PDB file of C-alpha atoms and ligand atoms in Angstrom:
ATOM      1  CA  MET Z 178       9.088   4.792  15.928  1.00  0.00           C
ATOM      2  CA  THR Z 179       6.698   2.710  17.921  1.00  0.00           C
ATOM      3  CA  ILE Z 180       3.815   1.229  16.669  1.00  0.00           C
ATOM      4  CA  ALA Z 181       1.292  -0.168  19.430  1.00  0.00           C
ATOM      5  CA  ILE Z 182      -1.611  -2.736  17.451  1.00  0.00           C
ATOM      6  CA  GLY Z 183      -3.995  -4.368  17.982  1.00  0.00           C
ATOM      7  CA  SER Z 184      -7.150  -6.856  17.463  1.00  0.00           C
ATOM      8  CA  ASP Z 185      -9.819  -8.546  18.535  1.00  0.00           C
ATOM      9  CA  HIS Z 186     -10.062 -12.580  17.268  1.00  0.00           C
ATOM     10  CA  ALA Z 187     -11.193 -11.355  13.736  1.00  0.00           C
ATOM     11  CA  GLY Z 188      -8.792  -9.109  12.695  1.00  0.00           C
ATOM     12  CA  PHE Z 189      -5.987 -11.321  14.608  1.00  0.00           C
ATOM     13  CA  PRO Z 190      -4.456 -13.200  11.814  1.00  0.00           C
ATOM     14  CA  LEU Z 191      -5.119  -9.473   9.237  1.00  0.00           C
ATOM     15  CA  LYS Z 192      -2.972  -8.079  13.096  1.00  0.00           C
ATOM     16  CA  GLN Z 193       0.217 -10.930  12.548  1.00  0.00           C
ATOM     17  CA  VAL Z 194       0.718  -9.833   9.478  1.00  0.00           C
ATOM     18  CA  VAL Z 195       0.878  -5.797   9.737  1.00  0.00           C
ATOM     19  CA  LYS Z 196       3.402  -6.956  12.506  1.00  0.00           C
ATOM     20  CA  LEU Z 197       5.755  -8.949  10.976  1.00  0.00           C
ATOM     21  CA  TRP Z 198       5.409  -6.103   7.831  1.00  0.00           C
ATOM     22  CA  LEU Z 199       6.202  -3.027  10.524  1.00  0.00           C
ATOM     23  CA  GLU Z 200       9.214  -5.323  12.191  1.00  0.00           C
ATOM     24  CA  GLU Z 201      10.022  -5.707   8.383  1.00  0.00           C
ATOM     25  CA  HIS Z 202      10.832  -2.698   8.420  1.00  0.00           C
ATOM     26  CA  GLY Z 203      11.632  -1.018  10.887  1.00  0.00           C
ATOM     27  CA  TYR Z 204       9.414  -0.361  13.193  1.00  0.00           C
ATOM     28  CA  GLU Z 205       9.301  -1.267  17.494  1.00  0.00           C
ATOM     29  CA  VAL Z 206       5.868  -2.880  17.606  1.00  0.00           C
ATOM     30  CA  ASP Z 207       4.033  -3.458  21.303  1.00  0.00           C
ATOM     31  CA  ASP Z 208       1.686  -6.210  20.255  1.00  0.00           C
ATOM     32  CA  LEU Z 209      -0.980  -6.211  23.103  1.00  0.00           C
ATOM     33  CA  GLY Z 210      -3.484  -8.684  21.849  1.00  0.00           C
ATOM     34  CA  THR Z 211      -5.237 -10.160  20.993  1.00  0.00           C
ATOM     35  CA  TYR Z 212      -2.411 -13.709  20.827  1.00  0.00           C
ATOM     36  CA  ASP Z 213      -4.578 -15.941  18.896  1.00  0.00           C
ATOM     37  CA  THR Z 214      -8.554 -16.402  17.769  1.00  0.00           C
ATOM     38  CA  LYS Z 215     -10.532 -17.007  20.947  1.00  0.00           C
ATOM     39  CA  SER Z 216     -13.413 -14.921  20.650  1.00  0.00           C
ATOM     40  CA  VAL Z 217     -12.552 -11.553  22.747  1.00  0.00           C
ATOM     41  CA  ASP Z 218     -14.498  -7.989  22.376  1.00  0.00           C
ATOM     42  CA  TYR Z 219     -12.493  -5.541  20.541  1.00  0.00           C
ATOM     43  CA  PRO Z 220     -12.909  -2.672  22.610  1.00  0.00           C
ATOM     44  CA  ASP Z 221     -10.666  -3.710  25.298  1.00  0.00           C
ATOM     45  CA  TYR Z 222      -8.222  -4.226  22.527  1.00  0.00           C
ATOM     46  CA  ALA Z 223      -9.141  -0.226  20.981  1.00  0.00           C
ATOM     47  CA  ALA Z 224      -8.939   1.268  24.660  1.00  0.00           C
ATOM     48  CA  ALA Z 225      -5.470  -0.679  25.133  1.00  0.00           C
ATOM     49  CA  VAL Z 226      -4.093   1.194  22.335  1.00  0.00           C
ATOM     50  CA  ALA Z 227      -6.108   4.426  22.546  1.00  0.00           C
ATOM     51  CA  HIS Z 228      -4.030   4.936  25.680  1.00  0.00           C
ATOM     52  CA  ALA Z 229      -0.645   3.755  24.749  1.00  0.00           C
ATOM     53  CA  VAL Z 230      -0.613   5.940  22.687  1.00  0.00           C
ATOM     54  CA  ALA Z 231      -2.170   8.993  24.315  1.00  0.00           C
ATOM     55  CA  GLU Z 232      -0.391   7.857  27.285  1.00  0.00           C
ATOM     56  CA  GLY Z 233       2.794   9.029  25.209  1.00  0.00           C
ATOM     57  CA  LYS Z 234       3.968   5.076  25.088  1.00  0.00           C
ATOM     58  CA  ALA Z 235       3.704   4.554  21.510  1.00  0.00           C
ATOM     59  CA  ASP Z 236       3.518   7.299  18.892  1.00  0.00           C
ATOM     60  CA  ARG Z 237       1.002   5.808  16.766  1.00  0.00           C
ATOM     61  CA  GLY Z 238      -0.986   2.499  16.957  1.00  0.00           C
ATOM     62  CA  ILE Z 239      -2.679   0.267  14.082  1.00  0.00           C
ATOM     63  CA  LEU Z 240      -6.418  -1.033  15.640  1.00  0.00           C
ATOM     64  CA  ILE Z 241      -7.202  -4.507  13.613  1.00  0.00           C
ATOM     65  CA  CYS Z 242     -10.800  -6.040  14.033  1.00  0.00           C
ATOM     66  CA  GLY Z 243     -13.731  -7.352  11.635  1.00  0.00           C
ATOM     67  CA  THR Z 244     -14.851  -4.055  10.055  1.00  0.00           C
ATOM     68  CA  GLY Z 245     -12.661  -1.751  11.393  1.00  0.00           C
ATOM     69  CA  ILE Z 246     -15.560  -0.010  12.493  1.00  0.00           C
ATOM     70  CA  GLY Z 247     -15.962  -0.924  16.566  1.00  0.00           C
ATOM     71  CA  MET Z 248     -12.394  -0.204  16.564  1.00  0.00           C
ATOM     72  CA  SER Z 249     -12.366   3.348  15.049  1.00  0.00           C
ATOM     73  CA  MET Z 250     -15.901   3.565  17.026  1.00  0.00           C
ATOM     74  CA  SER Z 251     -14.320   2.661  20.795  1.00  0.00           C
ATOM     75  CA  ALA Z 252     -10.381   4.008  19.967  1.00  0.00           C
ATOM     76  CA  ASN Z 253     -12.715   7.940  19.487  1.00  0.00           C
ATOM     77  CA  LYS Z 254     -13.769   7.242  22.718  1.00  0.00           C
ATOM     78  CA  VAL Z 255     -10.167   8.084  23.745  1.00  0.00           C
ATOM     79  CA  PRO Z 256      -8.617  11.487  24.391  1.00  0.00           C
ATOM     80  CA  GLY Z 257      -6.140  12.622  21.983  1.00  0.00           C
ATOM     81  CA  ILE Z 258      -7.384   9.937  19.850  1.00  0.00           C
ATOM     82  CA  ARG Z 259      -7.894  10.478  16.128  1.00  0.00           C
ATOM     83  CA  ALA Z 260      -8.486   7.212  14.441  1.00  0.00           C
ATOM     84  CA  ALA Z 261      -9.675   6.115  11.517  1.00  0.00           C
ATOM     85  CA  LEU Z 262     -10.713   3.934   9.250  1.00  0.00           C
ATOM     86  CA  CYS Z 263      -8.764   3.452   6.120  1.00  0.00           C
ATOM     87  CA  THR Z 264     -10.408   0.873   3.421  1.00  0.00           C
ATOM     88  CA  ASP Z 265      -7.741   2.064   0.123  1.00  0.00           C
ATOM     89  CA  VAL Z 266      -4.471   4.480  -0.072  1.00  0.00           C
ATOM     90  CA  TYR Z 267      -5.936   8.042  -0.288  1.00  0.00           C
ATOM     91  CA  THR Z 268      -8.344   7.528   2.882  1.00  0.00           C
ATOM     92  CA  ALA Z 269      -4.892   6.652   4.557  1.00  0.00           C
ATOM     93  CA  ARG Z 270      -2.489   9.321   3.213  1.00  0.00           C
ATOM     94  CA  MET Z 271      -4.983  12.401   4.318  1.00  0.00           C
ATOM     95  CA  SER Z 272      -5.651  11.428   7.208  1.00  0.00           C
ATOM     96  CA  ARG Z 273      -2.382  11.863   7.938  1.00  0.00           C
ATOM     97  CA  ARG Z 274      -2.159  15.530   5.787  1.00  0.00           C
ATOM     98  CA  HIS Z 275      -5.520  16.078   6.915  1.00  0.00           C
ATOM     99  CA  ASN Z 276      -6.597  15.235   9.654  1.00  0.00           C
ATOM    100  CA  ASP Z 277      -3.675  14.243  11.766  1.00  0.00           C
ATOM    101  CA  ALA Z 278      -4.937  10.707  12.438  1.00  0.00           C
ATOM    102  CA  ASN Z 279      -2.395   8.927  15.089  1.00  0.00           C
ATOM    103  CA  VAL Z 280      -4.394   5.366  14.726  1.00  0.00           C
ATOM    104  CA  LEU Z 281      -5.511   3.736  11.717  1.00  0.00           C
ATOM    105  CA  CYS Z 282      -7.829   1.395  11.906  1.00  0.00           C
ATOM    106  CA  MET Z 283      -8.721  -1.060   9.303  1.00  0.00           C
ATOM    107  CA  GLY Z 284     -10.875  -4.241   8.951  1.00  0.00           C
ATOM    108  CA  ALA Z 285      -9.734  -7.592   8.450  1.00  0.00           C
ATOM    109  CA  ARG Z 286     -12.830  -8.784   6.329  1.00  0.00           C
ATOM    110  CA  VAL Z 287     -13.110  -5.706   4.519  1.00  0.00           C
ATOM    111  CA  ILE Z 288      -9.412  -5.427   2.699  1.00  0.00           C
ATOM    112  CA  GLY Z 289      -7.019  -8.174   2.069  1.00  0.00           C
ATOM    113  CA  PRO Z 290      -3.128  -8.582   3.498  1.00  0.00           C
ATOM    114  CA  GLY Z 291      -1.797  -7.497   0.596  1.00  0.00           C
ATOM    115  CA  VAL Z 292      -3.851  -4.362   0.939  1.00  0.00           C
ATOM    116  CA  ALA Z 293      -2.765  -3.475   4.194  1.00  0.00           C
ATOM    117  CA  GLU Z 294       0.030  -3.290   3.895  1.00  0.00           C
ATOM    118  CA  SER Z 295      -0.408  -0.413   1.161  1.00  0.00           C
ATOM    119  CA  ILE Z 296      -2.149   1.406   3.364  1.00  0.00           C
ATOM    120  CA  VAL Z 297      -0.046   1.005   6.818  1.00  0.00           C
ATOM    121  CA  GLU Z 298       3.401   2.251   4.062  1.00  0.00           C
ATOM    122  CA  ALA Z 299       1.109   5.056   2.845  1.00  0.00           C
ATOM    123  CA  TRP Z 300       0.310   6.149   6.590  1.00  0.00           C
ATOM    124  CA  LEU Z 301       3.124   5.953   8.160  1.00  0.00           C
ATOM    125  CA  SER Z 302       5.162   7.984   5.640  1.00  0.00           C
ATOM    126  CA  GLU Z 303       2.512  10.588   5.469  1.00  0.00           C
ATOM    127  CA  GLU Z 304       3.023  13.878   8.027  1.00  0.00           C
ATOM    128  CA  PHE Z 305      -0.256  16.130   8.431  1.00  0.00           C
ATOM    129  CA  GLU Z 306       0.264  19.394   6.598  1.00  0.00           C
ATOM    130  CA  GLY Z 307      -1.059  21.694   8.962  1.00  0.00           C
ATOM    131  CA  GLY Z 308      -1.737  25.426   7.987  1.00  0.00           C
ATOM    132  CA  ARG Z 309      -5.882  25.252   7.789  1.00  0.00           C
ATOM    133  CA  HIS Z 310      -6.283  21.556   9.081  1.00  0.00           C
ATOM    134  CA  ALA Z 311      -4.474  22.349  12.346  1.00  0.00           C
ATOM    135  CA  ARG Z 312      -7.565  24.491  12.837  1.00  0.00           C
ATOM    136  CA  ARG Z 313      -9.669  22.017  11.465  1.00  0.00           C
ATOM    137  CA  VAL Z 314      -7.737  19.430  14.248  1.00  0.00           C
ATOM    138  CA  GLY Z 315      -7.837  21.741  16.707  1.00  0.00           C
ATOM    139  CA  LYS Z 316     -12.014  21.826  16.884  1.00  0.00           C
ATOM    140  CA  ILE Z 317     -11.117  18.114  17.116  1.00  0.00           C
ATOM    141  CA  ASN Z 318      -9.429  18.194  19.420  1.00  0.00           C
ATOM    142  CA  ALA Z 319     -11.406  21.193  21.693  1.00  0.00           C
ATOM    143  CA  LEU Z 320     -14.351  18.554  21.796  1.00  0.00           C
ATOM    144  CA  ASP Z 321     -12.456  16.010  24.049  1.00  0.00           C
ATOM    145  CA  GLU Z 322     -13.049  18.767  26.284  1.00  0.00           C
ATOM    146  CA  GLU Z 323     -16.711  18.789  25.845  1.00  0.00           C
ATOM    147  CA  CYS Z 324     -16.691  15.211  28.149  1.00  0.00           C
ATOM    148  CA  PRO Z 325     -17.776  15.514  31.947  1.00  0.00           C
TER     149      PRO Z 325
HETATM  150  C1  RB5 I 210     -16.648  -9.625  15.616  1.00  0.00           C
HETATM  151  O1  RB5 I 210     -17.785 -10.806  15.003  1.00  0.00           O
HETATM  152  C2  RB5 I 210     -16.816  -8.123  15.199  1.00  0.00           C
HETATM  153  O2  RB5 I 210     -18.221  -7.913  14.974  1.00  0.00           O
HETATM  154  C3  RB5 I 210     -15.742  -6.811  14.828  1.00  0.00           C
HETATM  155  O3  RB5 I 210     -14.493  -7.924  14.680  1.00  0.00           O
HETATM  156  C4  RB5 I 210     -16.039  -5.942  14.329  1.00  0.00           C
HETATM  157  O4  RB5 I 210     -16.030  -6.270  12.964  1.00  0.00           O
HETATM  158  C5  RB5 I 210     -16.871  -4.732  15.642  1.00  0.00           C
HETATM  159  O5  RB5 I 210     -16.698  -4.336  15.032  1.00  0.00           O
END
């Protein structure tokens, strides 16, 4: 599985931790930046990762900024993206089972590296349950068509 990963300056240190964890666990990682702690704008990296997932260049995406909020807001603007901001293992699991999230967002100023690794592990191990949730996710996806 290929994971596109991105962060802004605030998320950069945690991105490095998550990237290493992914590589050590056998995932192919496409690191789309940023590559240091120099101040940048999070929507640029959210767009890069979201487009990589939406266009099928990556199977999933992971985005990290200070809170995870700006990344999730930005990524969810891209048609086909269902980005979930997760601060704990439960929401990470449910974002896969019920929402079929294809992008995980985390806040480096909110959670530490240990929690982040647990979230990533849970998020990547869960499958979408389908059934009634497929109907609801279909309605999320239909909202993409409302944009002219
Ligand atoms: C950067 O200071 C901060 O605003 C950004 O990382 C993120 O938290 C935005 O949502």
